[in-house]
Tab-separated table of C-alpha atoms in Angstrom:
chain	number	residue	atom	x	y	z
A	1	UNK	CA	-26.538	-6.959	-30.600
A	2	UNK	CA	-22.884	-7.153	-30.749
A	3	UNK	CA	-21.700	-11.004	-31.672
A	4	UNK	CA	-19.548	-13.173	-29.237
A	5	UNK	CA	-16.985	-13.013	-31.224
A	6	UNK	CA	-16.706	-9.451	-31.754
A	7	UNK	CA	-16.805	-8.554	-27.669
A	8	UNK	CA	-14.594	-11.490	-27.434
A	9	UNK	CA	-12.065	-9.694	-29.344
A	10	UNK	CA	-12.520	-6.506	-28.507
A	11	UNK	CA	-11.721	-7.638	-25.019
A	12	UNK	CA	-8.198	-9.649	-26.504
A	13	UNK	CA	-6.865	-5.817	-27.576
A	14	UNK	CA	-6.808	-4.643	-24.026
A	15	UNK	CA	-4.162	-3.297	-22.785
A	16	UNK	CA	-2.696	-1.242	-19.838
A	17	UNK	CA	0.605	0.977	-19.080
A	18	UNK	CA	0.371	-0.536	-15.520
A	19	UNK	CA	-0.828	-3.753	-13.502
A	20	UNK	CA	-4.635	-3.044	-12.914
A	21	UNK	CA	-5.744	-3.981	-9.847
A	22	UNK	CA	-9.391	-5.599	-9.694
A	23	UNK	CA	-11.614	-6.959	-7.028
A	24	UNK	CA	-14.366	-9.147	-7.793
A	25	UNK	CA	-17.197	-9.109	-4.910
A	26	UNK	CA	-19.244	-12.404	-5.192
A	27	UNK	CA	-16.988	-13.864	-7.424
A	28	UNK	CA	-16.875	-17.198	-5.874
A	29	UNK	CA	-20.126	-17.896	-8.609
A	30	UNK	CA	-22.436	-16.868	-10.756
A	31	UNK	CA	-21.762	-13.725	-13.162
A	32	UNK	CA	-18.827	-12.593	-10.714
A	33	UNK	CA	-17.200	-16.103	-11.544
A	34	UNK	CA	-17.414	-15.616	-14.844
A	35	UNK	CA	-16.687	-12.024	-15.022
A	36	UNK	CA	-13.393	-12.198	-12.962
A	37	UNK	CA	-12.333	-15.311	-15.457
A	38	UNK	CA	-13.111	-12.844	-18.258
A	39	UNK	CA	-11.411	-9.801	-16.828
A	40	UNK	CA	-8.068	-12.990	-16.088
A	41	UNK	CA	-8.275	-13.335	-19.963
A	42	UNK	CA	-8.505	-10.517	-21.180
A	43	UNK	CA	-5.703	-9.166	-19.127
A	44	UNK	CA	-3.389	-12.426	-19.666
A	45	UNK	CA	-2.669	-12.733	-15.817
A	46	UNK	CA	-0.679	-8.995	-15.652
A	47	UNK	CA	-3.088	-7.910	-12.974
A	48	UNK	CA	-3.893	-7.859	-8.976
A	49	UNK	CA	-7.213	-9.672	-9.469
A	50	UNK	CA	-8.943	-9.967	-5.400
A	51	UNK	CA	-11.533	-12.556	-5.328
A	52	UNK	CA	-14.275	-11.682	-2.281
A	53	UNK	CA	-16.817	-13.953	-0.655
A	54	UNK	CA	-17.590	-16.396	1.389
A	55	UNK	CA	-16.390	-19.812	-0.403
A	56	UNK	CA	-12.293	-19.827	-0.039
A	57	UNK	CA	-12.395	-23.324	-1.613
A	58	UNK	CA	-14.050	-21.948	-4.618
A	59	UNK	CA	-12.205	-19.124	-4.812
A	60	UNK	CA	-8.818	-21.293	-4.992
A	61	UNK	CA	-10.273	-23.383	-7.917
A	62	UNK	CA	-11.221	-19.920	-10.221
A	63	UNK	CA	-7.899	-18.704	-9.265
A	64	UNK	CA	-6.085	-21.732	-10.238
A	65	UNK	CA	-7.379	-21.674	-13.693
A	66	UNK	CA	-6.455	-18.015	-14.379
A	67	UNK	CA	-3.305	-17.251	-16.777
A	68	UNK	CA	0.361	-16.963	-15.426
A	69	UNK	CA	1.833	-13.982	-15.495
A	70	UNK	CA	5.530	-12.371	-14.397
A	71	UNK	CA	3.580	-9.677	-12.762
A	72	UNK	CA	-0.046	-11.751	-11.557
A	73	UNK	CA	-1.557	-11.770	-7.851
A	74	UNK	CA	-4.360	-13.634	-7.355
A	75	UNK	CA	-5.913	-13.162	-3.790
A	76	UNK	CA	-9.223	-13.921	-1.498
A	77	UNK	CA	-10.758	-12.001	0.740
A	78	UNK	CA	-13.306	-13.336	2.970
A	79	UNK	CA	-16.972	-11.741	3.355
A	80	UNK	CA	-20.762	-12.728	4.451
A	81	UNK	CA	-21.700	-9.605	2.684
A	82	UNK	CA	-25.003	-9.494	4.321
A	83	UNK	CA	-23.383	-7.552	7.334
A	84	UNK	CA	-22.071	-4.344	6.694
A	85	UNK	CA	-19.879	-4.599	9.552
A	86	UNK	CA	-18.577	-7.417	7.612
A	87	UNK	CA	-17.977	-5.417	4.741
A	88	UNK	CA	-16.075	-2.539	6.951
A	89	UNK	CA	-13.858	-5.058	7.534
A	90	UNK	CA	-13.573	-6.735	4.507
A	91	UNK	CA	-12.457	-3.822	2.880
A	92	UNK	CA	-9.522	-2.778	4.892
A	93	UNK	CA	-8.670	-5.845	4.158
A	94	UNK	CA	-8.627	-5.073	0.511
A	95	UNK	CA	-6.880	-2.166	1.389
A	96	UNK	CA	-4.120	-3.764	2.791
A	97	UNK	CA	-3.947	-6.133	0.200
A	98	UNK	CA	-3.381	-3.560	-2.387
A	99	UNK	CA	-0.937	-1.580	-0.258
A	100	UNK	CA	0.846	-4.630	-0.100
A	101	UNK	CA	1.138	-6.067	-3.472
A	102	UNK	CA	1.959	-2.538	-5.217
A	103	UNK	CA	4.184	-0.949	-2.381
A	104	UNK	CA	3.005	2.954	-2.699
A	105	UNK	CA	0.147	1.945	-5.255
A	106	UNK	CA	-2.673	2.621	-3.354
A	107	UNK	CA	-5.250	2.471	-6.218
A	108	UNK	CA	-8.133	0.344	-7.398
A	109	UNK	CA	-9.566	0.420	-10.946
A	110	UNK	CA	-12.102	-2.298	-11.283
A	111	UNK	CA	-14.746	-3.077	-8.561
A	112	UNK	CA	-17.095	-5.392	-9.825
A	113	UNK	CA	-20.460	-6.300	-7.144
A	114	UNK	CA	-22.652	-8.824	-8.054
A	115	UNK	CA	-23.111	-10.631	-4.458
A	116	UNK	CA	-27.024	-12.161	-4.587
A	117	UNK	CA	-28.938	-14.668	-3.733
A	118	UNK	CA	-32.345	-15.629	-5.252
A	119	UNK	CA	-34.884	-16.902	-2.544
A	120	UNK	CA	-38.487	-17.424	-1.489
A	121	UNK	CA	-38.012	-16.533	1.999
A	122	UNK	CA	-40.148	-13.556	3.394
A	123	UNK	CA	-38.639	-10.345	4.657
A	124	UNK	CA	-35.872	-11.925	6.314
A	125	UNK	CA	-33.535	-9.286	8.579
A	126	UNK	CA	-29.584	-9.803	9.206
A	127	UNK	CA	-28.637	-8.910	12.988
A	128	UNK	CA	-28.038	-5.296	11.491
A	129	UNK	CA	-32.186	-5.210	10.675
A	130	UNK	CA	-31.997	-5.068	6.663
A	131	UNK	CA	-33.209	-7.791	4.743
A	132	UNK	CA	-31.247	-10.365	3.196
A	133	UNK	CA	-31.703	-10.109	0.023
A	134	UNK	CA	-31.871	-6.217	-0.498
A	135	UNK	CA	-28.269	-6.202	2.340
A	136	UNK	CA	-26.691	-8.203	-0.689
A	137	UNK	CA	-28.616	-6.622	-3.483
A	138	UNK	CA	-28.124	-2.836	-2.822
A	139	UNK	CA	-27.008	-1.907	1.043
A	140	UNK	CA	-23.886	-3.876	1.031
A	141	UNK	CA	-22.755	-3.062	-2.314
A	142	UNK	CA	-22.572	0.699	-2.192
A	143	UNK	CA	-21.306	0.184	1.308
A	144	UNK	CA	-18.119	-1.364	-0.077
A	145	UNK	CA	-18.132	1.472	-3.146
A	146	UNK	CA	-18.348	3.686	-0.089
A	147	UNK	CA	-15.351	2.270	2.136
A	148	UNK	CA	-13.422	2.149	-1.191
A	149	UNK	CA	-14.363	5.282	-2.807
A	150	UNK	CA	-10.780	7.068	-2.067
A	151	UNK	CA	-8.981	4.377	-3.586
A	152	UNK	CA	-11.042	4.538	-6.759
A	153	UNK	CA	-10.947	8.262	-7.074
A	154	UNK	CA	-6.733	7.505	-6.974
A	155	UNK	CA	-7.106	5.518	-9.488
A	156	UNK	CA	-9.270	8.795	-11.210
A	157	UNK	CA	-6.261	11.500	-10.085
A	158	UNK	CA	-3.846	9.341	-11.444
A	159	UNK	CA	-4.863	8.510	-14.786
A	160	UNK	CA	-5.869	5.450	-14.458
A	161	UNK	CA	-9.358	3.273	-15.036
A	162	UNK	CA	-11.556	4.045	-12.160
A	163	UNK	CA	-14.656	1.774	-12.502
A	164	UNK	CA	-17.363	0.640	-10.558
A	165	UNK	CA	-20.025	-2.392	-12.049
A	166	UNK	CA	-23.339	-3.678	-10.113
A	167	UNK	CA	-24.760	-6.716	-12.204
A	168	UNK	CA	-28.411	-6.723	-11.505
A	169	UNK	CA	-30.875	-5.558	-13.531
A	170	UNK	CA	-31.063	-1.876	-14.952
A	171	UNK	CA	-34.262	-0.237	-15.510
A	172	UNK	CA	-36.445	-2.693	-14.263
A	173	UNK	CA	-38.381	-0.979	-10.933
A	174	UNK	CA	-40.759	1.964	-12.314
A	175	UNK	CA	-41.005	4.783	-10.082
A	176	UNK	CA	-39.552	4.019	-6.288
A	177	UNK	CA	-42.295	3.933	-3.206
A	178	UNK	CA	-40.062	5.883	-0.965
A	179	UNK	CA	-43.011	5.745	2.191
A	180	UNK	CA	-41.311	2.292	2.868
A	181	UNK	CA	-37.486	2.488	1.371
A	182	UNK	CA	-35.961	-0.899	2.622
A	183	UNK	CA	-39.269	-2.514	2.275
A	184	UNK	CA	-39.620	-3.088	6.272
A	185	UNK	CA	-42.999	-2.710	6.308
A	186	UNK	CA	-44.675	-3.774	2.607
A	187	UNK	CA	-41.927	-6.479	2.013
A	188	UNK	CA	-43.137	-9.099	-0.440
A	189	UNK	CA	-40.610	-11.258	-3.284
A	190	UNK	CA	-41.456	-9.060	-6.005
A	191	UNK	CA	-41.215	-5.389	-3.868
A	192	UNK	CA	-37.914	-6.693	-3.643
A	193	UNK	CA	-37.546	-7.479	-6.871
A	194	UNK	CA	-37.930	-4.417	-8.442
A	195	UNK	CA	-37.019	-2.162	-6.418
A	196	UNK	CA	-33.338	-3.473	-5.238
A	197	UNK	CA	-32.511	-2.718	-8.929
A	198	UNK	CA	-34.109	0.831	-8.710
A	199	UNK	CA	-31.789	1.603	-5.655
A	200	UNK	CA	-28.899	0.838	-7.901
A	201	UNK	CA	-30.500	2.896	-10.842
A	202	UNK	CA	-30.730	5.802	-8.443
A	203	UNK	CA	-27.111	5.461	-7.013
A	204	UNK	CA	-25.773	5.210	-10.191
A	205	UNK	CA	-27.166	8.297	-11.021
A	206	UNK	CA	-26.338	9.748	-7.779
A	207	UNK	CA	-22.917	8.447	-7.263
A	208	UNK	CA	-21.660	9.679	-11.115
A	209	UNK	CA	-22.843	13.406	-10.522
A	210	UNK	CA	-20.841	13.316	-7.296
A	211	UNK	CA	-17.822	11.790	-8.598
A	212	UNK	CA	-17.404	12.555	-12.128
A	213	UNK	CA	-13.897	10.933	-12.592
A	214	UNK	CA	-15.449	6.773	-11.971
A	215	UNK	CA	-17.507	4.914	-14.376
A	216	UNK	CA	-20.728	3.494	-12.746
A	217	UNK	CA	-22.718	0.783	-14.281
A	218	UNK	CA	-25.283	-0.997	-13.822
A	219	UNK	CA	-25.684	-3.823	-16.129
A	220	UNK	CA	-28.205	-6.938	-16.353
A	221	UNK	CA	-26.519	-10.318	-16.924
A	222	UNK	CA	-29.443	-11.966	-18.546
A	223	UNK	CA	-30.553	-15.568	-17.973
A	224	UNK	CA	-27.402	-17.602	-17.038
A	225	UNK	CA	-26.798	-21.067	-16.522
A	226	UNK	CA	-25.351	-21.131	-13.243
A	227	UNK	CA	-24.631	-23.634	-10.265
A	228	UNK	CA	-26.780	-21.181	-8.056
A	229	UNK	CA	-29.476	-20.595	-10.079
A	230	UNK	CA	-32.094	-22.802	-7.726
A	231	UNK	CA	-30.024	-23.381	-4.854
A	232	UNK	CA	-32.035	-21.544	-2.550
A	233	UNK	CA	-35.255	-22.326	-4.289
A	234	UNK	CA	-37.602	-25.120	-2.938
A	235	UNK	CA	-37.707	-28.295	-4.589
A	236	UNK	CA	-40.945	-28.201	-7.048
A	237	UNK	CA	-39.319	-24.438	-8.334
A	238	UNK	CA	-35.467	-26.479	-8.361
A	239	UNK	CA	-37.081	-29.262	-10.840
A	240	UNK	CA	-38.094	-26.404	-13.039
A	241	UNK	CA	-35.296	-23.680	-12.783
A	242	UNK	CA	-32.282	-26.450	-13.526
A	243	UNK	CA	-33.739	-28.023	-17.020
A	244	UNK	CA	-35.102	-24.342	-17.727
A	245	UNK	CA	-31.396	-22.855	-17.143
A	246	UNK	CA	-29.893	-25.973	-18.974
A	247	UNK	CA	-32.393	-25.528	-22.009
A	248	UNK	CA	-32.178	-21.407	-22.627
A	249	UNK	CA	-29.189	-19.721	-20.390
A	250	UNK	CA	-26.107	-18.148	-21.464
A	251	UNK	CA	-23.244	-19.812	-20.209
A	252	UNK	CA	-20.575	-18.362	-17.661
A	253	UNK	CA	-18.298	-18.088	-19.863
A	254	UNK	CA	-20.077	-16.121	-22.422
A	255	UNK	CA	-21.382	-13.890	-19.803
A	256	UNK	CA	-18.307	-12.872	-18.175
A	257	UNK	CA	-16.956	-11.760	-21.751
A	258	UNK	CA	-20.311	-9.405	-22.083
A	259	UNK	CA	-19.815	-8.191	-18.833
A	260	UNK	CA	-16.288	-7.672	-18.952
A	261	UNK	CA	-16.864	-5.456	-22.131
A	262	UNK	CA	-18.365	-2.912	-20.086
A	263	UNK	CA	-15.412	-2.932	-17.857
A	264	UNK	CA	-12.586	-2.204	-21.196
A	265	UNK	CA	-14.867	-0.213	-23.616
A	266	UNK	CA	-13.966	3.401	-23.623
A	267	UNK	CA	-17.072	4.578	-23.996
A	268	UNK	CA	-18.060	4.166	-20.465
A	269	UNK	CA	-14.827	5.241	-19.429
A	270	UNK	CA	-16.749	8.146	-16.867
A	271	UNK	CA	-20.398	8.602	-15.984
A	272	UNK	CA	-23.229	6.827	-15.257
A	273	UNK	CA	-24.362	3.644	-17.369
A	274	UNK	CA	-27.355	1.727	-17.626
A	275	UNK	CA	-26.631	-1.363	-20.097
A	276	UNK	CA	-28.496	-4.706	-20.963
A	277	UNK	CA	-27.382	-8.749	-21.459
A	278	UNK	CA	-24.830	-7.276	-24.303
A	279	UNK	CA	-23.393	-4.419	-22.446
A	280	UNK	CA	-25.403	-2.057	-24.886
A	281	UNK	CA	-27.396	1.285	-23.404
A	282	UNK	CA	-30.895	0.230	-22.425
A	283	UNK	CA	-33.518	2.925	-23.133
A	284	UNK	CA	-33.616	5.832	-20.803
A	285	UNK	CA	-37.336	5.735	-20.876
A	286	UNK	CA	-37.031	2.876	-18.792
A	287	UNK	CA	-34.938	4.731	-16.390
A	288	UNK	CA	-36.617	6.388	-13.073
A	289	UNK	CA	-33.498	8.510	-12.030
A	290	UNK	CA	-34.417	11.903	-12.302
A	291	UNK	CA	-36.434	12.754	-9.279
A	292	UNK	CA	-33.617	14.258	-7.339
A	293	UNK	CA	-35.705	14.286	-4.280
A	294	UNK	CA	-35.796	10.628	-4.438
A	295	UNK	CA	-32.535	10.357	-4.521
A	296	UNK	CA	-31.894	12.123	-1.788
A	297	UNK	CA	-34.290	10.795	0.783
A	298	UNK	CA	-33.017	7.114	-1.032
A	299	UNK	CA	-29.207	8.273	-0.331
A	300	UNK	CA	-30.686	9.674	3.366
A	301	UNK	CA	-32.242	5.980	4.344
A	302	UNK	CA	-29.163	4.198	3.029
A	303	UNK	CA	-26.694	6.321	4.888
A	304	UNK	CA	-28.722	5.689	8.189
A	305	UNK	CA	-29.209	1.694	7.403
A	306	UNK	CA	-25.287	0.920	6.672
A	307	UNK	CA	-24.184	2.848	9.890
A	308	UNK	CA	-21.681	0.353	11.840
């Protein structure tokens, strides 16, 4: 396991021949907070940094604390990324954003998802029919690496960093039941569970065969001390979770800097990644990715559920 210190500096030597432009979906919290503050760092303010979710307030206080810069741009964008009509329009806002702030730079480099919400509650469908938690777990972040696919592969074309980072949980479902993919008819908390991160494992796999020129990871954040950690729990489960995440949990802070590594090392410049708490490789044996069949009956349900 690599030490704080050492990803802490590795991250410090970063540097780029242009602004990078980053945008941080669910980084009003939670790893995304912490990973957009360590991405801020890292990159002493020189970069288009686009906060995205649903807490503006919040978003103003992160940005507030990042470094100054000459050349920084700090921005929200708002999203209930549960909807993926939401998300459509979310990311023409990004878009614009971007066209904006850079003139004829029409690139992204860093998408970072990590939108999620841990919860008790039963299947429980969005207007649009998909379940909460999997709409923020899986549908609704390939649907914005979908709507901002072109402006990644730019980024590829022109030389630049073109990554793409779902913090979840790599390697963690076993083999996928794809009779039910979406879970809309054998639904239960840990269903869920294990197979939101398979989704990701597959797309990952998927997603760097089709587009060789991005980086896709998929990378587990551990257990981390965070403000939402029980928020959505019920109370006997809240009395246990808080001391629990007090007692044992990495803090933000330290997580965003293992997370962030993933993002600057140039080893997972292009491809697919599966990585663990310290942004090392996790065994492929506990990969299920192979089975291109699954994939593409996986990539056939998706692409029917985030029609808008």
């Amino acid at each position: 396991m690599p030490s704080l210190s050492s990803v802490r500096a590795a991250n410090a030597v970063f540097t780029s021949a242009y602004r990078p432009t980053a945008l941080f979906v669910g980084g009003t919290s939670g790893c995304g907070q912490g990973t957009a503050e360590a991405f801020a760092r890292a990159t002493q303010g020189r970069a288009h940094i686009l906060i995205c979710g649903r807490n503006r307030e919040a978003a103003e206080r992160i940005i507030d604390t990042f470094p100054k810069h000459p050349e920084s741009k700090y921005e929200f964008v708002e999203c209930d990324a549960t909807l993926m009509k939401n998300i459509v329009k979310a990311a023409e806002e990004v878009k614009h954003k971007i066209s904006e702030a850079d003139g004829k730079k029409t690139t992204l480099n860093y998408l970072v998802l990590s939108q999620g919400i841990m919860t008790m509650n039963g299947f429980d469908p969005t207007s649009e029919g998909i379940d909460r938690k999997m709409a923020l777990h899986f549908y609704g972040r390939w649907k914005f690496v979908d709507e901002l696919l072109p402006l990644l592969e730019k980024a590829s074309s022109d030389g630049e960093e073109a990554r793409v980072m779902s913090i979840l949980s790599p390697g963690s479902s076993g083999p996928l039941d794809t009779s039910d993919l979406g879970l809309k008819k054998t639904f239960s908390l840990a269903r869920a569970a294990k197979h939101a991160p398979g989704y990701n494992d597959n797309f990952v796999a998927e997603y760097s065969s089709r587009y060789p020129g991005i980086s896709f990871i998929h990378i587990y954040p551990g257990f981390v001390n965070t403000s939402g950690v029980s928020k959505n729990l019920p109370w006997y489960l809240k009395a246990v979770a808080s001391p629990l995440a007090q007692i044992g949990a990495r803090s933000l802070e330290d997580c965003g800097d293992y997370m962030a590594s993933g993002l600057f090392a140039p080893a997972y410049k292009t491809g697919g990644f599966y990585l663990n708490q310290n942004g090392e490789p996790i065994a492929k044996s506990k990969l299920n990715v192979d089975d291109v069949d699954v994939r593409k009956q996986l990539v056939e349900h998706y692409t029917k559920e985030v029609a808008v």
